[in-house]
PDB file of C-alpha atoms in Angstrom:
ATOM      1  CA  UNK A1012     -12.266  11.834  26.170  1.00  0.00           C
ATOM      2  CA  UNK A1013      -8.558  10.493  26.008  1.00  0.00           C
ATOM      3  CA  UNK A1014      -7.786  13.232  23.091  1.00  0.00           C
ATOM      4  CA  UNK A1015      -6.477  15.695  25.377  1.00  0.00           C
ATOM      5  CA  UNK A1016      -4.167  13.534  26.998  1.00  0.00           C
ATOM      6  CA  UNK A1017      -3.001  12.523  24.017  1.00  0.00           C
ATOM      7  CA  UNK A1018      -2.373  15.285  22.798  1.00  0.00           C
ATOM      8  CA  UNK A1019      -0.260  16.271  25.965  1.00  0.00           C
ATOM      9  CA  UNK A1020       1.562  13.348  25.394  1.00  0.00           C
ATOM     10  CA  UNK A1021       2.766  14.251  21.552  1.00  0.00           C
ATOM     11  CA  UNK A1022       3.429  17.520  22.745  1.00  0.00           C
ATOM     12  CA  UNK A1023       6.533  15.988  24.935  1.00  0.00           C
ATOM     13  CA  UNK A1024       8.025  15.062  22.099  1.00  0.00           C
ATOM     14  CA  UNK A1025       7.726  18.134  20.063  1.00  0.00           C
ATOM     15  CA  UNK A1026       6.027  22.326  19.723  1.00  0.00           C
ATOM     16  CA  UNK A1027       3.408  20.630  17.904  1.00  0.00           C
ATOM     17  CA  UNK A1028       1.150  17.742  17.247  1.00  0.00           C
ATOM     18  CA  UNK A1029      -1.217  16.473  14.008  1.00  0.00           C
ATOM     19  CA  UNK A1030      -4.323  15.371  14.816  1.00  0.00           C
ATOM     20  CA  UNK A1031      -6.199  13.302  11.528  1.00  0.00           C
ATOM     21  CA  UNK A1032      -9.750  12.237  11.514  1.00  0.00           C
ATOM     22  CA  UNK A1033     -10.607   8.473  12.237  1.00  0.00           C
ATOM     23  CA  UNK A1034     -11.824   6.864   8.987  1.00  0.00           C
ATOM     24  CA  UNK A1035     -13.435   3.665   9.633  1.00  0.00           C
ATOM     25  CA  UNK A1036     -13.641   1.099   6.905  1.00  0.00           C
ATOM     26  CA  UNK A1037     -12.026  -1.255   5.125  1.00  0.00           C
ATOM     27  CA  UNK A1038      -8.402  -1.390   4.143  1.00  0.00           C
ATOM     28  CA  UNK A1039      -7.010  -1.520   1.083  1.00  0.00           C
ATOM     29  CA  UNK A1040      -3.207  -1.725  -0.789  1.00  0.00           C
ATOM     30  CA  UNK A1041      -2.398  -1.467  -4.394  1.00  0.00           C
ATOM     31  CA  UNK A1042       0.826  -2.385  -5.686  1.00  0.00           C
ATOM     32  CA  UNK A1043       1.935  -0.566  -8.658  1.00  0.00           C
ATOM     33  CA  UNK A1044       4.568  -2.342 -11.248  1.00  0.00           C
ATOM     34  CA  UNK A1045       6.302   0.196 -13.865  1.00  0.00           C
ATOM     35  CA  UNK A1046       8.146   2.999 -15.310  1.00  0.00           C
ATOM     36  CA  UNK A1047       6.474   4.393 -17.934  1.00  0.00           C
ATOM     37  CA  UNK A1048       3.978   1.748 -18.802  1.00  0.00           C
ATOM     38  CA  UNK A1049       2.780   1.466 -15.278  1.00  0.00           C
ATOM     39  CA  UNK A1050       0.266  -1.779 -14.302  1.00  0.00           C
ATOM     40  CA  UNK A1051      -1.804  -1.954 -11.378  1.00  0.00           C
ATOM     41  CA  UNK A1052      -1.575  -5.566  -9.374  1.00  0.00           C
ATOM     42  CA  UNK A1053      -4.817  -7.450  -7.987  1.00  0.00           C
ATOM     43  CA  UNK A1054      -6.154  -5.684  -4.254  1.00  0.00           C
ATOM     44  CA  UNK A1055      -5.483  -6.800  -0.744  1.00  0.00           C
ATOM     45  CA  UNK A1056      -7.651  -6.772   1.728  1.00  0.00           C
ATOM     46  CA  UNK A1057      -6.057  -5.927   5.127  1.00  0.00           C
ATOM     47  CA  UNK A1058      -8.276  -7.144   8.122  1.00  0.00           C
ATOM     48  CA  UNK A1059      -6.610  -6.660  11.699  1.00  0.00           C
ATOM     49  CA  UNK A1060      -7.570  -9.695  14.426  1.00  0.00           C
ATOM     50  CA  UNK A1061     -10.540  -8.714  16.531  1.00  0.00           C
ATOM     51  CA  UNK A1062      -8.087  -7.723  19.202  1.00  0.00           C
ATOM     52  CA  UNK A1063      -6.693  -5.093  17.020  1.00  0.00           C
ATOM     53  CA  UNK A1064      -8.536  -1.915  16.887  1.00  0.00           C
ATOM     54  CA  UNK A1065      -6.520  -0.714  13.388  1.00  0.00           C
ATOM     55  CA  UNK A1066      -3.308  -2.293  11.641  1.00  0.00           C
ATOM     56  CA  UNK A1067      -0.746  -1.124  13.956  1.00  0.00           C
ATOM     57  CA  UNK A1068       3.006  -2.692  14.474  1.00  0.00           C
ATOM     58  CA  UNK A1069       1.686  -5.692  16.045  1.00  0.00           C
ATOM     59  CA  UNK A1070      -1.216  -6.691  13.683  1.00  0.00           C
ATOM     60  CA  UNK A1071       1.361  -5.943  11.074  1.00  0.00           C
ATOM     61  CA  UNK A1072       4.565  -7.894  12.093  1.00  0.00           C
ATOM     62  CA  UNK A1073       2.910 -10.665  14.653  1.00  0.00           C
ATOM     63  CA  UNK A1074       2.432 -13.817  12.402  1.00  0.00           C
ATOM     64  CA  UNK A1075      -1.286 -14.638  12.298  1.00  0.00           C
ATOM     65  CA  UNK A1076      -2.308 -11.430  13.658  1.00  0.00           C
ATOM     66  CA  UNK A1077      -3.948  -9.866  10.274  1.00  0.00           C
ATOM     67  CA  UNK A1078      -5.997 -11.414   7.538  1.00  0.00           C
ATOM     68  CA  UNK A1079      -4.327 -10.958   4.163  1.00  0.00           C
ATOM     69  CA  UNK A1080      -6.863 -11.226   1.076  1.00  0.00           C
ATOM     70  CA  UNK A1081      -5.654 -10.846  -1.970  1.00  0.00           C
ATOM     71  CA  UNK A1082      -7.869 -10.622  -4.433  1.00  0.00           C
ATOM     72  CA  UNK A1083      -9.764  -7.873  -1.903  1.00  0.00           C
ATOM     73  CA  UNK A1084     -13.538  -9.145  -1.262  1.00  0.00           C
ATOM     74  CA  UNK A1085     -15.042  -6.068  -3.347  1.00  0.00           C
ATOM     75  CA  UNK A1086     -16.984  -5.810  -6.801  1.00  0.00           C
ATOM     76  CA  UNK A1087     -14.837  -4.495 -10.112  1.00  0.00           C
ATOM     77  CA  UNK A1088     -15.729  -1.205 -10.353  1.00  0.00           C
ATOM     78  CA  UNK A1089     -14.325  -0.734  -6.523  1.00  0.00           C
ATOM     79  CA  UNK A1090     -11.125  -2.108  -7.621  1.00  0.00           C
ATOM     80  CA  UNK A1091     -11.078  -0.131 -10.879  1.00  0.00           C
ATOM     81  CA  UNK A1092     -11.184   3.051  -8.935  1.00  0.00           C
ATOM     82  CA  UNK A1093      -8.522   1.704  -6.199  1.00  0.00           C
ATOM     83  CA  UNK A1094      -6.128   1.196  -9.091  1.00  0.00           C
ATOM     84  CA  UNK A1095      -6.778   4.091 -10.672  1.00  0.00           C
ATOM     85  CA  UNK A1096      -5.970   5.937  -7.198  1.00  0.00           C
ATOM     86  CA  UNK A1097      -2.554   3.844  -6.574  1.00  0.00           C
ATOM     87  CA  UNK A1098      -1.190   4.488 -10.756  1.00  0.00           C
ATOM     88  CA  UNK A1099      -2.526   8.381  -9.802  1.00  0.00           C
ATOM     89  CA  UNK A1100      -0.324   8.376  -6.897  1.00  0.00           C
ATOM     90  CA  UNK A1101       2.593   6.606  -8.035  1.00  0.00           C
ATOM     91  CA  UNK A1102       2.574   9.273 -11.305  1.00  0.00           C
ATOM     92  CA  UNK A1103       2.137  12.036  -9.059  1.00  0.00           C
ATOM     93  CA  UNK A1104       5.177  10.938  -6.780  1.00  0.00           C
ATOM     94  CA  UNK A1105       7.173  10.338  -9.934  1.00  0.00           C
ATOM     95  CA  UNK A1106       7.778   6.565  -8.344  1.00  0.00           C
ATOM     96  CA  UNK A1107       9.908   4.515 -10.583  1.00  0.00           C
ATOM     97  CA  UNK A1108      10.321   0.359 -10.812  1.00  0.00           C
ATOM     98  CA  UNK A1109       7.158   0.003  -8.163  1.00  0.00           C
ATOM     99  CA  UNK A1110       4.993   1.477  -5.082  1.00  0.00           C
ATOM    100  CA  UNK A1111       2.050   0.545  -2.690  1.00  0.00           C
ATOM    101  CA  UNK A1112      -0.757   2.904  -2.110  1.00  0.00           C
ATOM    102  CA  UNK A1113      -2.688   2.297   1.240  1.00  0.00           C
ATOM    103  CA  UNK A1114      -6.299   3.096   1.274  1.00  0.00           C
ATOM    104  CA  UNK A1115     -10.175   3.022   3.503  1.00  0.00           C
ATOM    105  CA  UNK A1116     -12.500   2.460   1.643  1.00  0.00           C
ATOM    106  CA  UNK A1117     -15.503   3.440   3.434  1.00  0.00           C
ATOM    107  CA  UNK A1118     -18.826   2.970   1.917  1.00  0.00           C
ATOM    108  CA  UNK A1119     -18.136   3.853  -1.431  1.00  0.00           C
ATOM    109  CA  UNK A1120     -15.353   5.979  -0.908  1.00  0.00           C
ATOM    110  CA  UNK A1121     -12.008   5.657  -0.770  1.00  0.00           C
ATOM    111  CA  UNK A1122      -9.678   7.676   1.454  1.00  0.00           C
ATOM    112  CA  UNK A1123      -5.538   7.051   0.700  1.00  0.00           C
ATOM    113  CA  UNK A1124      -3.550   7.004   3.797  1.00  0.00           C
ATOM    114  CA  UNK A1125      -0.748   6.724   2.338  1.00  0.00           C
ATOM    115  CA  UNK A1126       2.412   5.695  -0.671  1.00  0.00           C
ATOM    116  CA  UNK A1127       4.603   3.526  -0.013  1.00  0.00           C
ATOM    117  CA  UNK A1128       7.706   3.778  -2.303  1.00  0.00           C
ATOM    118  CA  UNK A1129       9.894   1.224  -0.951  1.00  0.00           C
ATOM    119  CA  UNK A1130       7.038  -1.272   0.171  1.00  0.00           C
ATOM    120  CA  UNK A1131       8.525  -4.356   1.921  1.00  0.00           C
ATOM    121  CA  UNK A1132       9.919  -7.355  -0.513  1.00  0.00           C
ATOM    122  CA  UNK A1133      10.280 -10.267   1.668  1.00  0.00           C
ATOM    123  CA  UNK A1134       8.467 -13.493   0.419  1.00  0.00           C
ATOM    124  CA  UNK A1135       5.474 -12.792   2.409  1.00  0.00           C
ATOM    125  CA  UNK A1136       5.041  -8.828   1.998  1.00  0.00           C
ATOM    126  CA  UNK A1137       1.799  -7.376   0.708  1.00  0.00           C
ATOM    127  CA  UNK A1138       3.812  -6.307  -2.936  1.00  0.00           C
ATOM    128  CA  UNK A1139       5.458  -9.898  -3.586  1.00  0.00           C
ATOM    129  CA  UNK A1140       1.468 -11.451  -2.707  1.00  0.00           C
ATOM    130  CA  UNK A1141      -0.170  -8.769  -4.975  1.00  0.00           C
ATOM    131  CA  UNK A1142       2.103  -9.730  -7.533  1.00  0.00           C
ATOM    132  CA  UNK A1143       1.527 -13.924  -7.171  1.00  0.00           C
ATOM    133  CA  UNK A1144      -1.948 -13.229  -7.753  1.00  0.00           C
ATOM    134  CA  UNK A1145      -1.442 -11.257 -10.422  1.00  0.00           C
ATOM    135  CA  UNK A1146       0.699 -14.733 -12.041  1.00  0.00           C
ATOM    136  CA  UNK A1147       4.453 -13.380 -10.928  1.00  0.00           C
ATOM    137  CA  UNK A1148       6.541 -15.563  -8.861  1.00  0.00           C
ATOM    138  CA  UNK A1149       8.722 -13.717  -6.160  1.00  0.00           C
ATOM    139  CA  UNK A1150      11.822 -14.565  -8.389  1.00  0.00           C
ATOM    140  CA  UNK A1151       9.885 -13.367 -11.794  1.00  0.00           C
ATOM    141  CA  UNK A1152       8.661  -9.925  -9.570  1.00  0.00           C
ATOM    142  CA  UNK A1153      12.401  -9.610  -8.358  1.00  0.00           C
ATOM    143  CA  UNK A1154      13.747  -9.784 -12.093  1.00  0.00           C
ATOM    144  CA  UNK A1155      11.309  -7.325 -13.083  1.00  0.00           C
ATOM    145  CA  UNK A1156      12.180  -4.861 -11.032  1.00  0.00           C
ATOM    146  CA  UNK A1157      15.502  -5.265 -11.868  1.00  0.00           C
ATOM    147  CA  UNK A1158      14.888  -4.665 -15.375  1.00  0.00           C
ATOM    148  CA  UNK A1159      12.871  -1.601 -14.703  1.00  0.00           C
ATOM    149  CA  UNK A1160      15.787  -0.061 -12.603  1.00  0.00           C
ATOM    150  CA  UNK A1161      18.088  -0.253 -15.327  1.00  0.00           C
ATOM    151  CA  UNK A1162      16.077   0.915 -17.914  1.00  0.00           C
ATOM    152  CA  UNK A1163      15.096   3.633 -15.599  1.00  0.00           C
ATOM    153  CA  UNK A1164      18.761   4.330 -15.217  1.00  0.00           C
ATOM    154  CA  UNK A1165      19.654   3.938 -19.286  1.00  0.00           C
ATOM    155  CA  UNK A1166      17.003   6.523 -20.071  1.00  0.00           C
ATOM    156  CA  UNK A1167      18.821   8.871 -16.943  1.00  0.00           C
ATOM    157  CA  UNK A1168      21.977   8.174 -18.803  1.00  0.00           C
ATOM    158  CA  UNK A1169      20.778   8.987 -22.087  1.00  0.00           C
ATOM    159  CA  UNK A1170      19.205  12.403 -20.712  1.00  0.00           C
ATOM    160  CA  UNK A1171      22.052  13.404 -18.954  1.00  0.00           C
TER     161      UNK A1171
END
């Protein structure tokens, strides 16, 4: 069993270490677009390569090491819940202009790892590819954020 080593090995870096149960399934992102009237962009389906034991740095970052699939490969009311967890999330958070929510979904389940608030904007990110399939060009996406931070920032003014 490595976990005992491993854990040795976290504890040189710190008093203590977090341990989290393995969750194998399928992964899943959700972008989120909004302020108030929040929408929830078309799935992707992250699949590592078959060298890749989970979407780590390298699957992430290595061109052509991860399968992208956007619309995700799973039936509507799957994707109505997935939403529903990634606009519960980016309420919760109190995210403004936009967000990614990270999720296994494992049978029927889904299990979110994680919110991203600043997900990444190049080109080719997971947000900007949600967004294309969901009939926004990177530039269109870019000016709609934009316009969300300033009204965002109007309605702090006019608070204030």
């Amino acid at each position: 069993n490595a976990l005992p080593a491993a854990v040795d090995k976290a504890l040189e870096y710190g008093p203590s270490a977090m341990i989290e149960a393995y969750i194998s399934g399928r992964e899943i992102t959700c972008g989120v677009v909004g302020n108030q009237e929040l929408e929830a962009l078309p799935l992707i389906e992250i699949i590592p390569g078959e060298q890749y034991e989970f979407f780590n740095f390298e699957a992430k970052y290595q061109p052509g090491a991860t399968q992208e699939i956007c619309p995700a490969r799973i039936d509507e009311t799957l994707t109505r819940r997935a939403q529903e967890c990634a606009l519960t999330a980016h309420k919760a958070l109190c995210c403004q202009g936009y967000s990614r929510t990270d999720m296994i979904l494992k049978a029927d389940e889904y299990f979110v790892l994680e919110t991203n608030t600043i997900p990444g904007m190049t080109a080719t990110s997971l947000f900007p590819q949600s967004a294309q399939a969901a009939g926004m060009s990177f530039s269109e996406l870019l000016d709609r954020l934009i316009e969300l931070g300033m009204q965002a920032r109007r309605r702090q003014l006019a608070s204030g």
